[in-house]
Coordinates of C-alpha atoms in Angstrom, one line a residue:
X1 CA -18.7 42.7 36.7
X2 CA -18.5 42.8 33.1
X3 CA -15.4 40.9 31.1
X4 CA -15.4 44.7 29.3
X5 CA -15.1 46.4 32.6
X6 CA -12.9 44.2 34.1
X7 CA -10.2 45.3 31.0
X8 CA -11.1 48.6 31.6
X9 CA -10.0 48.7 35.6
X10 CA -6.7 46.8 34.4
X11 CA -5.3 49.1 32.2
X12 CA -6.6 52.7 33.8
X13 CA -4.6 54.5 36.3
X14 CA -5.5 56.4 38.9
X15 CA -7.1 59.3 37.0
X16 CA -11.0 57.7 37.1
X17 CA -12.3 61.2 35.0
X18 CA -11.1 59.1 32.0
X19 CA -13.6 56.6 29.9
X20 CA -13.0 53.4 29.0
X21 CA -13.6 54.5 25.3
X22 CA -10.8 58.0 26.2
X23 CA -8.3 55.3 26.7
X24 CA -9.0 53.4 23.6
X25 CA -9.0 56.4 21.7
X26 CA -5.6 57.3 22.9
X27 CA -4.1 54.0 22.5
X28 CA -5.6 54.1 19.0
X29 CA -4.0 57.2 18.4
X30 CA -0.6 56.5 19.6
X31 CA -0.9 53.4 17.1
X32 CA -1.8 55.9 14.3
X33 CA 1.4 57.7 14.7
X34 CA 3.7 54.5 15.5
X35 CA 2.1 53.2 12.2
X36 CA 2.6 56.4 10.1
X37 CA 5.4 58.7 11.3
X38 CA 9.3 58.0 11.4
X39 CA 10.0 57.1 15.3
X40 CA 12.6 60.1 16.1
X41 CA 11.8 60.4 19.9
X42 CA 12.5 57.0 21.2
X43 CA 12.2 58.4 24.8
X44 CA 9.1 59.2 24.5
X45 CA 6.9 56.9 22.3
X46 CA 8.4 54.2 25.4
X47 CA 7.1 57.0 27.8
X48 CA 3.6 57.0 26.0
X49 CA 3.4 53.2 25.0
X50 CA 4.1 52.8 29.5
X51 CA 1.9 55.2 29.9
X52 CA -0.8 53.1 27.5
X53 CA -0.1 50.2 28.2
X54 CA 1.3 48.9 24.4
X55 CA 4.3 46.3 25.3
X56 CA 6.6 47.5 22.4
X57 CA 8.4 44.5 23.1
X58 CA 6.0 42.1 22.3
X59 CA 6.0 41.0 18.9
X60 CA 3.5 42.3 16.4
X61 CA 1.9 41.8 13.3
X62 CA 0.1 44.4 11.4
X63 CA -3.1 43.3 9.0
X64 CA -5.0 45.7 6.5
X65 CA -8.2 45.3 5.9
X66 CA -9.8 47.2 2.6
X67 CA -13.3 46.7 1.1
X68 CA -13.2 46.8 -2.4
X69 CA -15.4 45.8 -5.7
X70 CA -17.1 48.9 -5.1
X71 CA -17.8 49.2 -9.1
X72 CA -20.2 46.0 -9.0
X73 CA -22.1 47.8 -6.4
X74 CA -22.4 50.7 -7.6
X75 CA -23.3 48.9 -11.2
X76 CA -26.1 46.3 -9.2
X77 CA -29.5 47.1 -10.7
X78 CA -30.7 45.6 -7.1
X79 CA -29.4 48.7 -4.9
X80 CA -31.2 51.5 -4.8
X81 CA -28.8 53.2 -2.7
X82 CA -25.1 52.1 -2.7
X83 CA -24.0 54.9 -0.7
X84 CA -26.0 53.9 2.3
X85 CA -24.8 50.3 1.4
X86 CA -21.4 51.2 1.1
X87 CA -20.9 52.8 4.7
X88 CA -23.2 50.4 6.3
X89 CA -20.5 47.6 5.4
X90 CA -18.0 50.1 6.5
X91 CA -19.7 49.4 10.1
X92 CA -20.2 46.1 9.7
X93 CA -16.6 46.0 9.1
X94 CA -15.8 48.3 12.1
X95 CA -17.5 46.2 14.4
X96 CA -16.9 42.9 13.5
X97 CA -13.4 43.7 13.9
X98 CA -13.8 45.0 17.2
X99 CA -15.8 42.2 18.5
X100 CA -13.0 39.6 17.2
X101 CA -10.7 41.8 19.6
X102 CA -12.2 41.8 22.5
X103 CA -13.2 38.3 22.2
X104 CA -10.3 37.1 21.7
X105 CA -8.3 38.9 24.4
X106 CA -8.1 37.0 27.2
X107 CA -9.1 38.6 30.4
X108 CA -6.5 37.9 32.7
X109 CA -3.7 39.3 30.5
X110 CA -1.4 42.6 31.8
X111 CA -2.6 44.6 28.9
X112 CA -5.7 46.0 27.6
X113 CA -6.7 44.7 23.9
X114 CA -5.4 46.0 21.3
X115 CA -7.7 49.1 19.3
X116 CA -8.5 49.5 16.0
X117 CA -7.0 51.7 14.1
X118 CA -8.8 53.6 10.9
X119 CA -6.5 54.9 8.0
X120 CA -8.1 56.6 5.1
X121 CA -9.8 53.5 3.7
X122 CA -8.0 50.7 5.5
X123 CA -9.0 49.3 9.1
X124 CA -6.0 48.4 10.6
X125 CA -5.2 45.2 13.8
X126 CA -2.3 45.1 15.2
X127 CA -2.2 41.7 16.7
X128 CA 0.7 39.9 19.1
X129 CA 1.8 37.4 17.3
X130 CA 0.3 34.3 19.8
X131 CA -3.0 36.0 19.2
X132 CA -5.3 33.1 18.1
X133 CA -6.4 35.0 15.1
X134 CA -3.0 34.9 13.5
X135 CA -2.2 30.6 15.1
X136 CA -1.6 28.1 12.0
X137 CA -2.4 26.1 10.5
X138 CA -3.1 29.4 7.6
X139 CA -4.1 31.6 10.7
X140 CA -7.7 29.8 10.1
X141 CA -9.6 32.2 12.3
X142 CA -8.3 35.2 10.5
X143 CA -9.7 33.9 7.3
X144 CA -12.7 32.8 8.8
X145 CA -13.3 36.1 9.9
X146 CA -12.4 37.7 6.6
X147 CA -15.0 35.1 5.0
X148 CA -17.6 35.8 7.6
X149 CA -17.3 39.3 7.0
X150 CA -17.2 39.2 3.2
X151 CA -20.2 37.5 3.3
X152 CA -22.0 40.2 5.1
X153 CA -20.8 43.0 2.8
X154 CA -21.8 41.4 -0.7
X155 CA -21.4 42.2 -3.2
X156 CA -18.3 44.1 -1.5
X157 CA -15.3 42.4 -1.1
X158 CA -13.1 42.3 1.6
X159 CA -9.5 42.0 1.4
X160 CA -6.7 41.9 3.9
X161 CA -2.7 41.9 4.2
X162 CA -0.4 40.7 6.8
X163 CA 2.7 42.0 7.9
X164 CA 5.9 39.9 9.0
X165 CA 6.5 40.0 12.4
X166 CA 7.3 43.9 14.5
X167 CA 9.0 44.0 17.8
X168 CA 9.9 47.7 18.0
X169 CA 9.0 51.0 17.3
X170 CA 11.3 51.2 14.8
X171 CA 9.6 48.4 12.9
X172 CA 6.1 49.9 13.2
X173 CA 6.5 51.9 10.3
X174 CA 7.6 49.0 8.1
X175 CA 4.8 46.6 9.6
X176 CA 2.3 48.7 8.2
X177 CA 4.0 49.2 5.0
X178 CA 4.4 45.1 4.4
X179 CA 0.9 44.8 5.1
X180 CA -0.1 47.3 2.3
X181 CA 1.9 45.6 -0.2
X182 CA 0.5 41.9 1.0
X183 CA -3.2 44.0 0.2
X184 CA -2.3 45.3 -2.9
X185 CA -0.6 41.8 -4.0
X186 CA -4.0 39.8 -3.1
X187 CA -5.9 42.3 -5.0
X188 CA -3.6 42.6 -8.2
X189 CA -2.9 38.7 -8.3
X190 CA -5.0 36.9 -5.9
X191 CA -8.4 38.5 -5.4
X192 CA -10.5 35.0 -5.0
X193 CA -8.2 34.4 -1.9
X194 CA -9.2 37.4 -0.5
X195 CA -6.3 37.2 2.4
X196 CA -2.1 37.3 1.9
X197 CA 0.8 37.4 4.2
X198 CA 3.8 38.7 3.5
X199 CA 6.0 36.6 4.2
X200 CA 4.7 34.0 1.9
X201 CA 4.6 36.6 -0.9
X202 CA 8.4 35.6 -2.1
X203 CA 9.9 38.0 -5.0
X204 CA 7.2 40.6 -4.6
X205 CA 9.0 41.0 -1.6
X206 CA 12.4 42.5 -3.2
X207 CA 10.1 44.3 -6.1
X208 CA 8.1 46.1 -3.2
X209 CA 11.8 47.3 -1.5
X210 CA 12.4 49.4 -4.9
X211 CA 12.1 52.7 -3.9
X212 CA 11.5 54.2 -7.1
X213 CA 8.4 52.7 -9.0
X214 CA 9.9 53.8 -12.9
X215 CA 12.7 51.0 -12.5
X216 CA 10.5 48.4 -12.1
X217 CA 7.8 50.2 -15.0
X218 CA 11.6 50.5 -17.3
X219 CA 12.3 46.2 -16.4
X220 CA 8.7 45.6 -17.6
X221 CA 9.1 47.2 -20.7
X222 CA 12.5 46.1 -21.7
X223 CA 10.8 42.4 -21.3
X224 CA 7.7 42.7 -22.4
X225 CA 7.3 46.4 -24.4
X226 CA 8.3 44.6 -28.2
X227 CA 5.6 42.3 -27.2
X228 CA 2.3 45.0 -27.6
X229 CA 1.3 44.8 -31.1
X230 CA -0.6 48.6 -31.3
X231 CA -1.6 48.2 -34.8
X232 CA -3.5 45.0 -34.2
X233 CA -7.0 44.9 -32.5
X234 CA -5.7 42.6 -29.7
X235 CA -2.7 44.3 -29.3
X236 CA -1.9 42.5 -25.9
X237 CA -2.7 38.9 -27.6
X238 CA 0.7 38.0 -27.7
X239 CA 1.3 38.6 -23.8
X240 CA -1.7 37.0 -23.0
X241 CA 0.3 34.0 -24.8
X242 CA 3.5 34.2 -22.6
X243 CA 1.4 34.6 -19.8
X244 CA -0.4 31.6 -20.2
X245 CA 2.6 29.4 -21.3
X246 CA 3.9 30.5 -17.9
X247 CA 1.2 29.8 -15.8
X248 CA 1.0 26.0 -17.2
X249 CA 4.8 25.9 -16.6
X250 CA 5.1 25.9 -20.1
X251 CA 3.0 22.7 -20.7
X252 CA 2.2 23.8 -24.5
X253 CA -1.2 21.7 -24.4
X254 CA -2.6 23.1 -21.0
X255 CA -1.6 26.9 -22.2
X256 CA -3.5 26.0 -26.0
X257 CA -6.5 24.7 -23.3
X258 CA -6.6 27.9 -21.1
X259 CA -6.3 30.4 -24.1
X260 CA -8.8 28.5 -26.2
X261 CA -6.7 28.2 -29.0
X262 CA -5.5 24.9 -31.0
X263 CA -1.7 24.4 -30.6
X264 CA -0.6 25.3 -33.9
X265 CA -2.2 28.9 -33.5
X266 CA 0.0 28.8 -30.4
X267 CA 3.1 27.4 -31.7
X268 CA 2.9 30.2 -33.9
X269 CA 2.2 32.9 -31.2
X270 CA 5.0 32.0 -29.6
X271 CA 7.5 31.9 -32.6
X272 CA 6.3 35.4 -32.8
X273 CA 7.1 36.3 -29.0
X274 CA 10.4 34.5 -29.3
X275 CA 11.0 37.0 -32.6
X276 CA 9.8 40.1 -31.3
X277 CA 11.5 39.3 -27.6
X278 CA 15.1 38.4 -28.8
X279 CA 14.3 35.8 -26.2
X280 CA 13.8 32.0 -25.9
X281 CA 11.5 29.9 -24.3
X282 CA 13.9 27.2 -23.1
X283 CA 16.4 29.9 -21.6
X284 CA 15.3 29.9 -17.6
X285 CA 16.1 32.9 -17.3
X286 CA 14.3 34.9 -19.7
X287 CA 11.2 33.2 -18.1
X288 CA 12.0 34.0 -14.9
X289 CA 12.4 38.1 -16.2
X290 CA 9.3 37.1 -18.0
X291 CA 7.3 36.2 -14.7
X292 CA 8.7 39.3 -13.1
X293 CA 7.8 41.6 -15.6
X294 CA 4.0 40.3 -16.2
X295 CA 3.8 40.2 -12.3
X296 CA 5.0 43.9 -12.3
X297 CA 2.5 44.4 -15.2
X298 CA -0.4 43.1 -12.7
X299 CA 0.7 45.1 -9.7
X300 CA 0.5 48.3 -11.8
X301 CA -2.7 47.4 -13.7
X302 CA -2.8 46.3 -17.7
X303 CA -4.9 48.5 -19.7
X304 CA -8.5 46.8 -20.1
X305 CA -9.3 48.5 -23.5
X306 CA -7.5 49.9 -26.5
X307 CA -8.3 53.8 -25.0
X308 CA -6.6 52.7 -21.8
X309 CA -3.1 54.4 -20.7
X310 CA -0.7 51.4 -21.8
X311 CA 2.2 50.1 -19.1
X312 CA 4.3 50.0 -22.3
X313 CA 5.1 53.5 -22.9
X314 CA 8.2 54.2 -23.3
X315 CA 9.6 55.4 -19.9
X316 CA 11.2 59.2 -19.3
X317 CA 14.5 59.1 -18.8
X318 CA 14.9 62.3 -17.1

């Protein structure tokens, strides 16, 4: 008897009209709604997840997975046909994933492994938290599987977020919601690592609880708006400057290295900032709004040319 139909028997009842692949599909579905939709029934999500087999009590984490780079594809002299291309890495995708989650569910346990769900453009795991996909050191499996995947879908990219910890259905909702934001924050900040967990993702925490988007667009442009200089050709030069400062941890030689420029071009630059900011360098706390607001300015996407819709303009205040 096969390991895959040994699952099956454990987790069917006594209705054997059903398929293997019926059950998964329902599971997948009830997962779809725990995921998405605010949990006003208590009594019966429990009713269904018994009925399914999920153990709501076990603890959960939720991880995104989104392939993206599709521009260098679709820009590659080499493919002929990036539409084929593009869904046959969406299969890859699809099964690799499934593979790593049968594989790695161990026969003996009391439930069934987990499915995998499909969101718009994000394939969704929702792993118990001693999965060994998720084990430290850095949950090394998970990111091997990422890389081994990646590496099957180039030039696509894939990228993946991890939620904190879920251990109810109340939670479900927010474990899919963390692992969007740990997504978004790889892509916007750290693409060449491909893979972030939430918990590790420190203040973009509290700026990803704002529930309206135009305070944290109104805090980056009381920081950093005096700073765009529209009547010059680089008109983001200047936070390009702070940027770099920051990133050296204000190690004036290292910043002059990483923007190419000597250090008396930068001293000057930053005179400038410090002028146009009504800020100081060596007040801590007007780098640490600094930080904030260029990391708000990478979440929501600085404009790559001159014709590009600027973060700077001056919010609505109705």
């Amino acid at each position: 008897m096969s390991a895959s139909h040994q699952r099956s028997l454990s987790y069917r009842d006594s209705s054997h009209d059903h398929t293997e692949e019926q059950w998964d599909g329902w599971r997948s579905d009830f997962l779809l709604a725990l995921l998405t939709a605010d949990p006003s029934d208590l009594a019966l999500i429990h009713q269904r997840a018994d009925r399914l087999q999920w153990p709501l009590d076990v603890p959960h984490r939720v991880v995104a997975w989104r392939i993206g780079n599709m521009a260098s594809l679709f820009a590659s002299p080499d493919c002929h046909n990036p539409e084929a291309q593009l869904q046959r890495s969406r299969l890859v995708l699809q099964q690799r994933l499934q593979q790593s989650l049968l594989a790695l569910h161990p026969v003996s346990a009391p439930h069934p492994p987990p499915p995998l769900v499909t969101l718009g453009d994000l394939s969704l795991m929702v792993l118990p938290t001693d999965s060994p996909l998720l084990q430290p050191p850095g949950h090394q499996r998970l990111v091997a599987l990422r890389q081994a995947v990646h590496a099957e879908i180039a030039p696509l990219t894939l990228y993946g977020g991890l939620s904190s910890a879920i251990s109810s259905a109340a939670q479900y909702r927010q474990g899919l919601n963390e692992a969007q934001q740990a997504l978004d924050a790889v892509v916007s900040l750290q693409p060449e690592k491909g893979l972030c967990d939430y918990t590790e993702l420190g203040i973009l925490q509290l700026l990803g609880a704002v529930s309206d988007p135009a305070l944290l667009t109104r805090f980056m442009h009381n920081v950093l708006g005096n700073l765009v200089e529209h009547n010059r050709k680089s008109p983001y030069l200047l936070i390009e400057t702070l940027d770099a400062v920051l990133q050296e941890n204000s190690n004036l030689i290292k910043a002059a290295e990483r923007l190419a420029i000597h250090r008396n071009t930068l001293h000057q630059r930053l005179q400038r900032i410090e002028q146009l900011s009504g800020g100081t360098l060596n007040d801590p706390l007007f780098r640490l709004s600094a930080a904030v607001a260029l990391m708000i300015g990478r979440l929501s996407g600085f404009p790559a040319s001159e014709s590009a819709v600027s973060p700077f303009k001056v919010p609505s205040q109705e």
